[in-house]
Tab-separated table of C-alpha atoms and ligand atoms in Angstrom:
chain	number	residue	atom	x	y	z
A	24	MET	CA	23.732	-26.250	-25.008
A	25	GLN	CA	21.365	-25.919	-21.493
A	26	THR	CA	17.644	-25.622	-21.952
A	27	LEU	CA	15.683	-23.667	-19.385
A	28	THR	CA	12.674	-22.936	-17.552
A	29	ILE	CA	12.323	-19.972	-15.667
A	30	LEU	CA	9.858	-20.184	-12.923
A	31	GLY	CA	9.067	-16.333	-11.997
A	32	ALA	CA	10.196	-14.721	-15.183
A	33	THR	CA	8.989	-11.387	-14.626
A	34	GLY	CA	10.300	-10.581	-11.218
A	35	SER	CA	13.946	-9.162	-10.320
A	36	ILE	CA	16.171	-12.205	-10.719
A	37	GLY	CA	13.967	-13.980	-13.726
A	38	GLN	CA	14.864	-10.495	-15.576
A	39	SER	CA	18.318	-10.614	-14.542
A	40	THR	CA	17.976	-14.230	-15.843
A	41	LEU	CA	17.330	-13.359	-19.071
A	42	ALA	CA	19.805	-10.590	-19.563
A	43	VAL	CA	22.354	-13.040	-18.965
A	44	ILE	CA	21.193	-15.684	-21.285
A	45	GLU	CA	20.431	-13.268	-23.750
A	46	ARG	CA	24.365	-12.800	-24.023
A	47	HIS	CA	24.891	-16.376	-24.716
A	48	PRO	CA	23.080	-17.998	-27.268
A	49	GLU	CA	25.213	-20.449	-27.930
A	50	ARG	CA	25.088	-21.698	-24.277
A	51	PHE	CA	21.044	-21.361	-23.412
A	52	LYS	CA	17.849	-21.843	-24.920
A	53	VAL	CA	14.955	-21.022	-23.217
A	54	TYR	CA	11.963	-24.211	-23.101
A	55	ALA	CA	9.507	-21.964	-20.693
A	56	LEU	CA	8.493	-18.904	-18.676
A	57	THR	CA	6.231	-18.255	-15.801
A	58	ALA	CA	4.260	-15.463	-14.202
A	59	HIS	CA	1.913	-15.293	-11.536
A	60	SER	CA	-0.021	-12.330	-13.285
A	61	ASN	CA	1.887	-10.199	-15.346
A	62	TYR	CA	0.877	-11.297	-18.985
A	63	LYS	CA	1.889	-8.779	-20.996
A	64	LEU	CA	5.844	-9.048	-19.467
A	65	VAL	CA	5.805	-12.814	-19.704
A	66	CYS	CA	4.450	-13.056	-23.440
A	67	LYS	CA	7.077	-9.934	-24.850
A	68	GLN	CA	9.979	-12.084	-22.965
A	69	ALA	CA	8.773	-15.058	-24.936
A	70	VAL	CA	8.848	-13.509	-28.171
A	71	ALA	CA	12.208	-12.324	-27.259
A	72	CYS	CA	13.798	-15.352	-25.993
A	73	HIS	CA	11.998	-17.908	-28.348
A	74	ALA	CA	10.460	-19.556	-25.612
A	75	GLN	CA	7.769	-21.926	-26.274
A	76	HIS	CA	5.957	-21.878	-23.698
A	77	VAL	CA	4.609	-19.720	-21.306
A	78	VAL	CA	2.622	-20.445	-17.603
A	79	ILE	CA	0.559	-17.679	-15.971
A	80	SER	CA	-0.439	-19.134	-12.746
A	81	ASP	CA	-3.379	-16.858	-11.798
A	82	GLU	CA	-6.064	-18.757	-14.138
A	83	ARG	CA	-8.618	-15.811	-14.167
A	84	LEU	CA	-6.060	-14.169	-16.638
A	85	LEU	CA	-6.938	-16.758	-19.406
A	86	LYS	CA	-9.219	-14.435	-21.594
A	87	GLU	CA	-6.708	-11.210	-21.684
A	88	ALA	CA	-3.784	-13.107	-21.487
A	89	ARG	CA	-4.958	-14.886	-24.754
A	90	GLU	CA	-6.063	-12.053	-26.605
A	91	TYR	CA	-2.494	-10.312	-25.782
A	92	ALA	CA	-0.365	-13.347	-26.494
A	93	LYS	CA	-2.094	-13.037	-30.200
A	94	HIS	CA	-2.074	-9.496	-30.511
A	95	ILE	CA	1.942	-9.736	-29.989
A	96	GLN	CA	2.151	-12.578	-32.120
A	97	PHE	CA	3.588	-14.975	-29.429
A	98	THR	CA	3.247	-18.241	-31.569
A	99	GLY	CA	4.385	-20.680	-28.510
A	100	GLN	CA	2.125	-22.248	-26.088
A	101	LEU	CA	0.135	-20.747	-23.751
A	102	HIS	CA	-0.782	-22.366	-20.381
A	103	PHE	CA	-2.514	-21.611	-17.048
A	104	GLY	CA	-2.514	-22.827	-13.192
A	105	THR	CA	-0.392	-24.569	-11.009
A	106	ASP	CA	-0.213	-27.903	-12.746
A	107	ALA	CA	1.016	-26.425	-15.743
A	108	LEU	CA	3.836	-24.616	-13.571
A	109	HIS	CA	4.780	-28.191	-12.173
A	110	SER	CA	4.613	-29.569	-15.739
A	111	VAL	CA	7.276	-27.010	-17.272
A	112	ALA	CA	9.250	-27.409	-14.235
A	113	GLN	CA	9.785	-31.069	-14.989
A	114	ALA	CA	9.431	-31.558	-18.769
A	115	SER	CA	12.033	-33.979	-20.093
A	116	ASP	CA	13.444	-31.060	-22.496
A	117	VAL	CA	14.498	-28.810	-19.605
A	118	THR	CA	18.155	-29.324	-18.198
A	119	THR	CA	18.126	-26.588	-15.925
A	120	VAL	CA	15.228	-24.675	-13.983
A	121	MET	CA	15.954	-21.439	-12.384
A	122	ALA	CA	13.433	-21.320	-9.302
A	123	ALA	CA	12.630	-17.657	-8.948
A	124	ILE	CA	9.336	-17.482	-7.658
A	125	VAL	CA	8.840	-15.556	-4.515
A	126	GLY	CA	7.499	-17.200	-0.976
A	127	GLY	CA	5.947	-20.490	-0.407
A	128	ALA	CA	4.127	-20.136	-3.525
A	129	GLY	CA	7.903	-21.426	-4.868
A	130	LEU	CA	7.951	-24.653	-2.823
A	131	LEU	CA	6.030	-26.979	-5.176
A	132	PRO	CA	7.457	-26.080	-8.419
A	133	THR	CA	10.950	-25.949	-7.060
A	134	LEU	CA	10.511	-29.180	-5.623
A	135	ALA	CA	8.955	-30.375	-9.075
A	136	ALA	CA	12.205	-29.248	-10.589
A	137	VAL	CA	14.180	-31.162	-8.125
A	138	ASN	CA	11.860	-34.558	-8.275
A	139	ALA	CA	12.644	-34.726	-11.896
A	140	GLY	CA	16.447	-34.453	-11.261
A	141	LYS	CA	17.233	-30.794	-13.143
A	142	LYS	CA	20.062	-28.588	-12.428
A	143	VAL	CA	18.083	-26.627	-10.302
A	144	LEU	CA	19.077	-22.891	-9.825
A	145	LEU	CA	17.537	-22.098	-6.368
A	146	ALA	CA	16.869	-18.232	-5.295
A	147	ASN	CA	13.605	-19.293	-3.574
A	148	LYS	CA	15.015	-19.517	-0.244
A	149	GLU	CA	11.787	-19.838	0.957
A	150	SER	CA	11.438	-23.505	-0.215
A	151	LEU	CA	14.528	-24.513	1.549
A	152	VAL	CA	13.348	-22.884	4.635
A	153	MET	CA	9.932	-24.503	4.432
A	154	SER	CA	10.798	-28.167	3.700
A	155	GLY	CA	14.792	-28.693	4.842
A	156	GLU	CA	15.852	-32.084	5.334
A	157	LEU	CA	12.741	-33.305	2.819
A	158	PHE	CA	14.264	-30.892	-0.102
A	159	VAL	CA	17.791	-32.026	0.645
A	160	GLN	CA	16.446	-35.731	0.298
A	161	ALA	CA	14.453	-35.119	-2.426
A	162	ALA	CA	17.571	-33.718	-4.236
A	163	ASN	CA	19.673	-36.627	-3.614
A	164	GLN	CA	16.959	-39.165	-4.351
A	165	SER	CA	16.853	-38.121	-7.836
A	166	ASN	CA	20.458	-36.783	-8.237
A	167	ALA	CA	19.070	-33.015	-8.880
A	168	THR	CA	21.940	-30.276	-8.633
A	169	ILE	CA	21.079	-27.831	-6.096
A	170	LEU	CA	23.477	-24.514	-6.844
A	171	PRO	CA	22.750	-21.289	-5.147
A	172	ILE	CA	21.790	-18.052	-6.601
A	173	ASP	CA	21.435	-16.318	-3.331
A	174	SER	CA	24.583	-14.152	-3.145
A	175	GLU	CA	25.982	-15.250	-0.079
A	176	HIS	CA	25.507	-18.830	-0.692
A	177	ASN	CA	26.537	-18.528	-4.088
A	178	ALA	CA	29.607	-16.626	-2.233
A	179	ILE	CA	29.973	-19.285	0.020
A	180	PHE	CA	30.078	-22.005	-2.442
A	181	GLN	CA	32.376	-20.012	-4.490
A	182	CYS	CA	34.796	-19.852	-1.545
A	183	LEU	CA	34.088	-23.839	0.185
A	184	PRO	CA	37.274	-26.314	-0.808
A	185	HIS	CA	36.957	-28.416	-3.872
A	186	ASN	CA	36.736	-31.393	-1.761
A	187	PHE	CA	34.269	-30.225	0.666
A	188	MET	CA	32.235	-32.814	2.137
A	189	TYR	CA	28.233	-31.732	3.093
A	190	GLY	CA	28.213	-31.212	6.717
A	191	ASP	CA	31.703	-32.013	7.571
A	192	LEU	CA	33.460	-28.383	8.206
A	193	ALA	CA	36.338	-30.007	10.646
A	194	ASN	CA	37.514	-32.544	7.914
A	195	SER	CA	37.147	-29.826	5.133
A	196	GLY	CA	39.720	-27.420	6.934
A	197	ILE	CA	36.752	-24.701	7.874
A	198	ARG	CA	35.998	-23.037	11.245
A	199	LYS	CA	33.026	-21.101	10.501
A	200	ILE	CA	31.071	-19.948	7.625
A	201	LEU	CA	30.985	-16.081	7.647
A	202	LEU	CA	27.309	-14.886	6.355
A	203	THR	CA	27.280	-11.361	5.556
A	204	GLY	CA	24.212	-8.851	5.481
A	205	SER	CA	24.260	-4.742	4.669
A	206	GLY	CA	21.879	-4.274	7.516
A	207	GLY	CA	19.288	-2.668	5.041
A	208	PRO	CA	18.177	0.718	4.453
A	209	PHE	CA	17.441	1.211	8.406
A	210	LEU	CA	20.962	0.657	9.659
A	211	HIS	CA	21.394	4.038	10.960
A	212	THR	CA	17.504	5.077	11.580
A	213	ASP	CA	16.253	6.208	15.430
A	214	ILE	CA	14.677	3.188	16.231
A	215	ALA	CA	12.313	5.371	17.814
A	216	ASP	CA	11.502	6.501	14.289
A	217	PHE	CA	11.023	2.760	13.412
A	218	SER	CA	6.914	2.419	13.632
A	219	ARG	CA	6.511	5.539	10.974
A	220	LEU	CA	8.931	3.902	8.388
A	221	THR	CA	6.706	3.328	4.957
A	222	PRO	CA	6.690	0.785	2.432
A	223	ALA	CA	8.554	2.805	-0.268
A	224	GLN	CA	11.411	3.551	2.453
A	225	ALA	CA	11.725	-0.019	3.430
A	226	CYS	CA	11.846	-0.954	-0.255
A	227	ALA	CA	14.941	1.234	-0.700
A	228	HIS	CA	17.879	-0.562	-0.697
A	229	PRO	CA	20.945	0.832	-0.162
A	230	ASN	CA	22.798	-1.230	-2.261
A	231	TRP	CA	20.348	-4.161	-3.975
A	232	ALA	CA	17.494	-3.676	-6.249
A	233	MET	CA	15.113	-6.576	-5.747
A	234	GLY	CA	11.370	-7.518	-5.072
A	235	GLN	CA	9.444	-5.843	-2.468
A	236	LYS	CA	9.101	-8.607	-0.478
A	237	ILE	CA	12.746	-9.252	-0.222
A	238	SER	CA	13.657	-5.783	0.554
A	239	ILE	CA	11.452	-5.464	3.341
A	240	ASP	CA	13.041	-8.601	4.552
A	241	SER	CA	16.375	-6.902	4.022
A	242	ALA	CA	14.894	-4.125	6.241
A	243	THR	CA	14.055	-5.955	9.023
A	244	MET	CA	17.123	-8.241	8.528
A	245	MET	CA	14.449	-11.471	8.303
A	246	ASN	CA	16.330	-12.234	5.034
A	247	LYS	CA	19.369	-12.830	6.770
A	248	GLY	CA	17.735	-14.889	9.360
A	249	LEU	CA	16.285	-17.101	6.247
A	250	GLU	CA	19.617	-17.064	4.755
A	251	PHE	CA	20.873	-18.719	8.010
A	252	ILE	CA	18.280	-21.387	7.785
A	253	GLU	CA	18.922	-21.467	4.090
A	254	ALA	CA	22.762	-22.124	4.294
A	255	ARG	CA	22.451	-24.827	6.966
A	256	TRP	CA	20.450	-26.891	4.559
A	257	LEU	CA	22.296	-26.060	1.329
A	258	PHE	CA	26.028	-26.902	3.191
A	259	GLY	CA	24.691	-29.063	6.062
A	260	LEU	CA	25.909	-26.969	9.008
A	261	ALA	CA	25.120	-26.695	12.722
A	262	ASN	CA	24.023	-23.171	13.814
A	263	ASP	CA	27.288	-22.729	15.492
A	264	ASP	CA	29.002	-23.090	12.309
A	265	ILE	CA	27.775	-19.799	11.116
A	266	ASP	CA	28.405	-16.069	12.253
A	267	ILE	CA	26.493	-13.257	11.048
A	268	VAL	CA	28.499	-10.207	9.635
A	269	LEU	CA	27.082	-6.685	8.948
A	270	HIS	CA	28.996	-5.416	5.967
A	271	PRO	CA	26.941	-2.066	4.991
A	272	GLN	CA	28.942	-1.969	1.535
A	273	SER	CA	27.948	-5.260	-0.042
A	274	THR	CA	31.440	-5.428	-1.358
A	275	ILE	CA	31.945	-8.936	0.381
A	276	HIS	CA	29.071	-11.489	-0.167
A	277	SER	CA	30.202	-13.725	2.095
A	278	MET	CA	33.250	-15.489	3.430
A	279	VAL	CA	34.776	-19.022	4.664
A	280	GLN	CA	37.456	-18.655	7.696
A	281	TYR	CA	39.600	-21.767	7.242
A	282	THR	CA	41.590	-23.466	10.487
A	283	ASP	CA	44.727	-22.481	9.288
A	284	GLY	CA	43.601	-18.542	9.781
A	285	SER	CA	42.489	-17.950	5.863
A	286	VAL	CA	39.547	-16.183	5.352
A	287	LEU	CA	38.332	-16.593	1.854
A	288	ALA	CA	35.969	-14.080	0.802
A	289	GLN	CA	33.960	-13.878	-2.781
A	290	MET	CA	33.720	-10.025	-4.040
A	291	GLY	CA	32.021	-8.215	-6.462
A	292	ASN	CA	29.582	-5.295	-7.230
A	293	PRO	CA	25.921	-5.835	-5.657
A	294	ASP	CA	24.369	-7.508	-8.881
A	295	MET	CA	22.665	-10.409	-8.843
A	296	ARG	CA	23.879	-10.890	-12.370
A	297	THR	CA	27.008	-12.805	-11.216
A	298	PRO	CA	25.755	-15.351	-8.840
A	299	ILE	CA	23.008	-16.031	-11.877
A	300	ALA	CA	26.309	-16.498	-14.370
A	301	HIS	CA	28.217	-18.580	-12.218
A	302	ALA	CA	25.585	-20.877	-11.396
A	303	LEU	CA	24.114	-21.077	-15.255
A	304	ALA	CA	27.988	-21.644	-16.128
A	305	TYR	CA	29.119	-23.488	-13.493
A	306	PRO	CA	31.649	-25.056	-13.396
A	307	GLU	CA	32.778	-22.302	-16.155
A	308	ARG	CA	33.180	-18.883	-16.139
A	309	ILE	CA	31.103	-16.816	-18.663
A	310	GLU	CA	30.424	-12.436	-19.144
A	311	SER	CA	27.374	-11.420	-16.721
A	312	GLY	CA	27.538	-7.733	-17.733
A	313	VAL	CA	28.553	-6.851	-14.568
A	314	PRO	CA	31.049	-3.883	-14.615
A	315	ALA	CA	34.753	-4.708	-12.357
A	316	LEU	CA	34.768	-3.970	-9.201
A	317	ASP	CA	36.894	-1.043	-9.158
A	318	PHE	CA	38.605	-0.582	-5.696
A	319	SER	CA	39.813	3.029	-6.488
A	320	GLN	CA	35.950	3.808	-5.725
A	321	LEU	CA	35.254	1.955	-3.064
A	322	ALA	CA	35.161	4.533	-0.097
A	323	ASP	CA	34.392	2.725	2.796
A	324	PHE	CA	34.937	-1.137	3.849
A	325	THR	CA	33.336	-1.522	7.271
A	326	PHE	CA	32.020	-4.455	9.520
A	327	THR	CA	30.002	-4.365	12.397
A	328	THR	CA	27.587	-7.022	14.310
A	329	PRO	CA	23.870	-7.054	14.139
A	330	CYS	CA	21.818	-5.580	16.903
A	331	ASN	CA	19.110	-7.431	18.577
A	332	GLN	CA	16.779	-3.914	19.277
A	333	ARG	CA	17.014	-2.928	15.476
A	334	TYR	CA	16.624	-6.158	14.025
A	335	PRO	CA	14.033	-8.677	16.236
A	336	ASN	CA	13.201	-10.430	13.230
A	337	LEU	CA	16.791	-11.868	12.683
A	338	TYR	CA	16.977	-13.247	16.264
A	339	LEU	CA	13.205	-14.768	15.780
A	340	ALA	CA	14.811	-16.487	12.944
A	341	LEU	CA	17.476	-17.752	14.793
A	342	ALA	CA	15.347	-19.011	17.393
A	343	ALA	CA	13.298	-20.928	15.103
A	344	ALA	CA	16.398	-22.013	13.282
A	345	LYS	CA	17.438	-24.103	17.095
A	346	ALA	CA	13.361	-25.219	17.742
A	347	GLY	CA	13.363	-27.113	14.883
A	348	GLN	CA	11.966	-27.416	10.981
A	349	SER	CA	7.986	-26.879	12.007
A	350	ALA	CA	8.878	-23.424	13.731
A	351	CYS	CA	10.828	-22.537	10.598
A	352	THR	CA	8.234	-23.434	8.153
A	353	ALA	CA	5.569	-21.396	10.476
A	354	LEU	CA	8.110	-18.363	11.062
A	355	ASN	CA	8.501	-18.105	6.963
A	356	ALA	CA	4.753	-17.973	6.683
A	357	ALA	CA	3.529	-15.635	9.370
A	358	ASN	CA	6.699	-13.164	7.776
A	359	GLU	CA	4.626	-13.701	4.667
A	360	ILE	CA	1.300	-12.470	6.009
A	361	ALA	CA	3.176	-9.866	8.152
A	362	VAL	CA	4.964	-8.134	4.930
A	363	ASP	CA	2.216	-8.141	2.987
A	364	GLY	CA	0.284	-6.366	5.639
A	365	PHE	CA	2.825	-4.008	5.696
A	366	LEU	CA	3.123	-3.541	1.891
A	367	LYS	CA	-0.563	-2.890	1.849
A	368	GLY	CA	-0.263	-0.218	4.740
A	369	HIS	CA	-2.171	-2.350	7.213
A	370	ILE	CA	0.450	-2.716	9.994
A	371	ALA	CA	3.608	-0.770	10.996
A	372	PHE	CA	6.763	-1.854	10.418
A	373	THR	CA	7.110	-2.575	13.774
A	374	ASP	CA	4.392	-4.907	13.318
A	375	ILE	CA	6.203	-7.372	11.667
A	376	ALA	CA	8.085	-8.635	14.308
A	377	ARG	CA	5.127	-8.692	16.409
A	378	VAL	CA	3.181	-11.232	14.358
A	379	ASN	CA	6.511	-12.809	13.892
A	380	GLU	CA	6.695	-13.123	17.426
A	381	HIS	CA	3.040	-14.206	17.989
A	382	CYS	CA	3.712	-17.239	15.900
A	383	LEU	CA	6.467	-18.496	16.891
A	384	GLU	CA	5.450	-17.953	20.736
A	385	THR	CA	2.136	-19.843	20.070
A	386	HIS	CA	3.910	-22.515	17.989
A	387	HIS	CA	4.251	-26.312	19.228
A	388	SER	CA	7.067	-27.651	17.395
A	389	TYR	CA	6.590	-31.188	15.880
A	390	VAL	CA	7.630	-33.430	13.126
A	391	LEU	CA	7.475	-32.462	9.527
A	392	ASP	CA	8.038	-35.746	7.844
A	393	SER	CA	6.039	-35.231	4.358
A	394	ILE	CA	5.456	-32.178	2.179
A	395	ASP	CA	2.003	-32.395	3.005
A	396	THR	CA	2.454	-31.854	6.632
A	397	VAL	CA	5.094	-28.767	5.533
A	398	LEU	CA	2.058	-27.154	3.571
A	399	ASP	CA	-0.527	-28.180	6.547
A	400	CYS	CA	1.682	-26.234	9.169
A	401	ASP	CA	2.190	-23.471	6.446
A	402	LYS	CA	-1.476	-22.994	6.375
A	403	GLN	CA	-1.943	-23.121	10.172
A	404	ALA	CA	0.964	-20.271	10.297
A	405	ARG	CA	-0.659	-17.971	7.826
A	406	VAL	CA	-4.245	-18.480	9.674
A	407	ILE	CA	-2.967	-17.176	12.800
A	408	ALA	CA	-0.729	-14.709	11.527
A	409	HIS	CA	-3.941	-13.491	9.661
A	410	SER	CA	-5.370	-13.438	12.850
A	411	THR	CA	-3.047	-11.357	14.270
A	412	VAL	CA	-2.602	-8.982	11.878
A	413	GLN	CA	-6.711	-8.049	11.809
A	414	GLY	CA	-6.403	-7.618	15.729
A	415	LEU	CA	-3.540	-4.812	14.988
A	416	LEU	CA	-5.837	-2.909	12.750
B	9	NAD	P1	9.961	-10.490	-7.181
B	9	NAD	O1	8.647	-10.372	-6.870
B	9	NAD	O2	10.748	-9.796	-8.077
B	9	NAD	O3	9.261	-11.693	-8.328
B	9	NAD	C1	8.540	-12.894	-8.152
B	9	NAD	C2	8.406	-13.559	-9.557
B	9	NAD	O4	7.606	-14.547	-8.576
B	9	NAD	C3	7.390	-13.103	-10.211
B	9	NAD	O5	7.664	-13.637	-11.703
B	9	NAD	C4	5.881	-13.347	-9.990
B	9	NAD	O6	4.829	-13.219	-11.284
B	9	NAD	C5	5.989	-14.748	-9.333
B	9	NAD	N1	5.037	-14.972	-8.540
B	9	NAD	C6	4.564	-14.347	-7.472
B	9	NAD	N2	3.868	-15.027	-6.701
B	9	NAD	C7	3.607	-16.444	-7.502
B	9	NAD	C8	2.651	-17.394	-7.381
B	9	NAD	N3	1.696	-17.607	-5.997
B	9	NAD	N4	2.561	-18.487	-8.109
B	9	NAD	C9	3.385	-18.377	-8.894
B	9	NAD	N5	4.276	-17.215	-9.132
B	9	NAD	C10	4.306	-16.430	-8.338
B	9	NAD	O7	10.624	-11.579	-6.769
B	9	NAD	P2	12.499	-11.539	-6.683
B	9	NAD	O8	13.308	-10.513	-6.179
B	9	NAD	O9	12.635	-11.634	-8.069
B	9	NAD	O10	13.019	-12.762	-5.908
B	9	NAD	C11	12.306	-14.003	-6.378
B	9	NAD	C12	12.888	-14.795	-5.136
B	9	NAD	O11	14.460	-15.113	-5.100
B	9	NAD	C13	12.615	-15.209	-3.665
B	9	NAD	O12	12.282	-15.978	-3.199
B	9	NAD	C14	13.852	-13.981	-3.246
B	9	NAD	O13	14.349	-14.135	-1.871
B	9	NAD	C15	15.002	-14.751	-3.994
B	9	NAD	N6	16.017	-13.310	-3.750
B	9	NAD	C16	15.637	-12.630	-4.953
B	9	NAD	C17	17.115	-11.710	-4.932
B	9	NAD	C18	17.133	-10.557	-5.442
B	9	NAD	O14	17.964	-9.482	-5.679
B	9	NAD	N7	15.902	-9.739	-6.135
B	9	NAD	C19	18.309	-12.013	-4.023
B	9	NAD	C20	18.807	-13.474	-3.471
B	9	NAD	C21	17.255	-14.192	-3.631
B	10	MG	MG1	21.093	-12.977	-0.316
């Protein structure tokens, strides 16, 4: 029996996690659920899955959340603020933590779970992008197990040999890791029209239903850039070990190319319940609720390479990956501010790359040797990005 804390339970990944867990009451029980502000949904979820603890990080909601919890007869404990978030990630009753908060806000709670040596199901890619080596070191020190939830990384994990040595592709018989991406909703849109694209258009991903931030990142392909950096840390790769392949149908979720010419791909319907179920039950396999892939219904199965003009954000992320950790941390922070500005209608779709480019151009790389320096770098980049957004208004 695994006992779980789900960080970010009200989000897209959080809800898919609860949907998988619900099918297997004999395997999983829920200790705590967390949400930023959606107290109604998280309290309802807690009643349904018998969670003992709920954490709401926005402390301003204390009064109304308490009243609502009482109203729907939630009998567990309600907590507020970031300290409580860290406590439920570290609690001794908990074996497994789903890290599914979006953005940099997920860093400290995810690290709390890592430091406590939990089995961490990592959806929050931003935490690994921000803190890279420090994150990996923390996991090694505490003996935490990190299992990838991001569909590409979960696919790569499934295609790696059982005796894969972290960072050692040559001795694992591997030539390349092939990271696939769909190209998002604007794969065929005229680039001249990009400045007029709306948040609703950008959030309408052709294959995946996801939270707003990752949907915009998928449209700009910053998501693939963040995933490139994420893959480097998860598997100990060099930049040259990874090729990015556009595969618009999202049937293949990524591949491993071996030195003997074999290519192993993980395929399935694009539904996050598959990687979630895989990581939850690993090394066993359980029912996820995802329908079987029907090959007779696959109209197309195509591959191309991404282009620089269409996806400048992808190339900024690759440049940051070359420049080093502080550039990755700063770019991740600037991107969050830029995406937020676009979602609020303050800046144009094309301005996201402007904000991110300005951040990288003005960034001087330095060593991030502690989580405090990571947080500091993140904070500074947010200030610069905010003023760039202001300048564009
Ligand atoms: P979402 O926006 O749907 O949900 C985000 C969750 O985080 C919510 O529960 C919200 O309450 C919580 N949250 C937001 N801000 C917070 C804050 N400041 N403090 C505490 N909690 C906060 O996001 P999502 O699509 O579920 O994505 C979650 C993470 O998983 C992201 O890092 C994303 O990149 C990654 N991911 C998502 C998908 C997907 O299909 N949705 C796929 C791969 C990876
Ligand atoms: Mg992904």
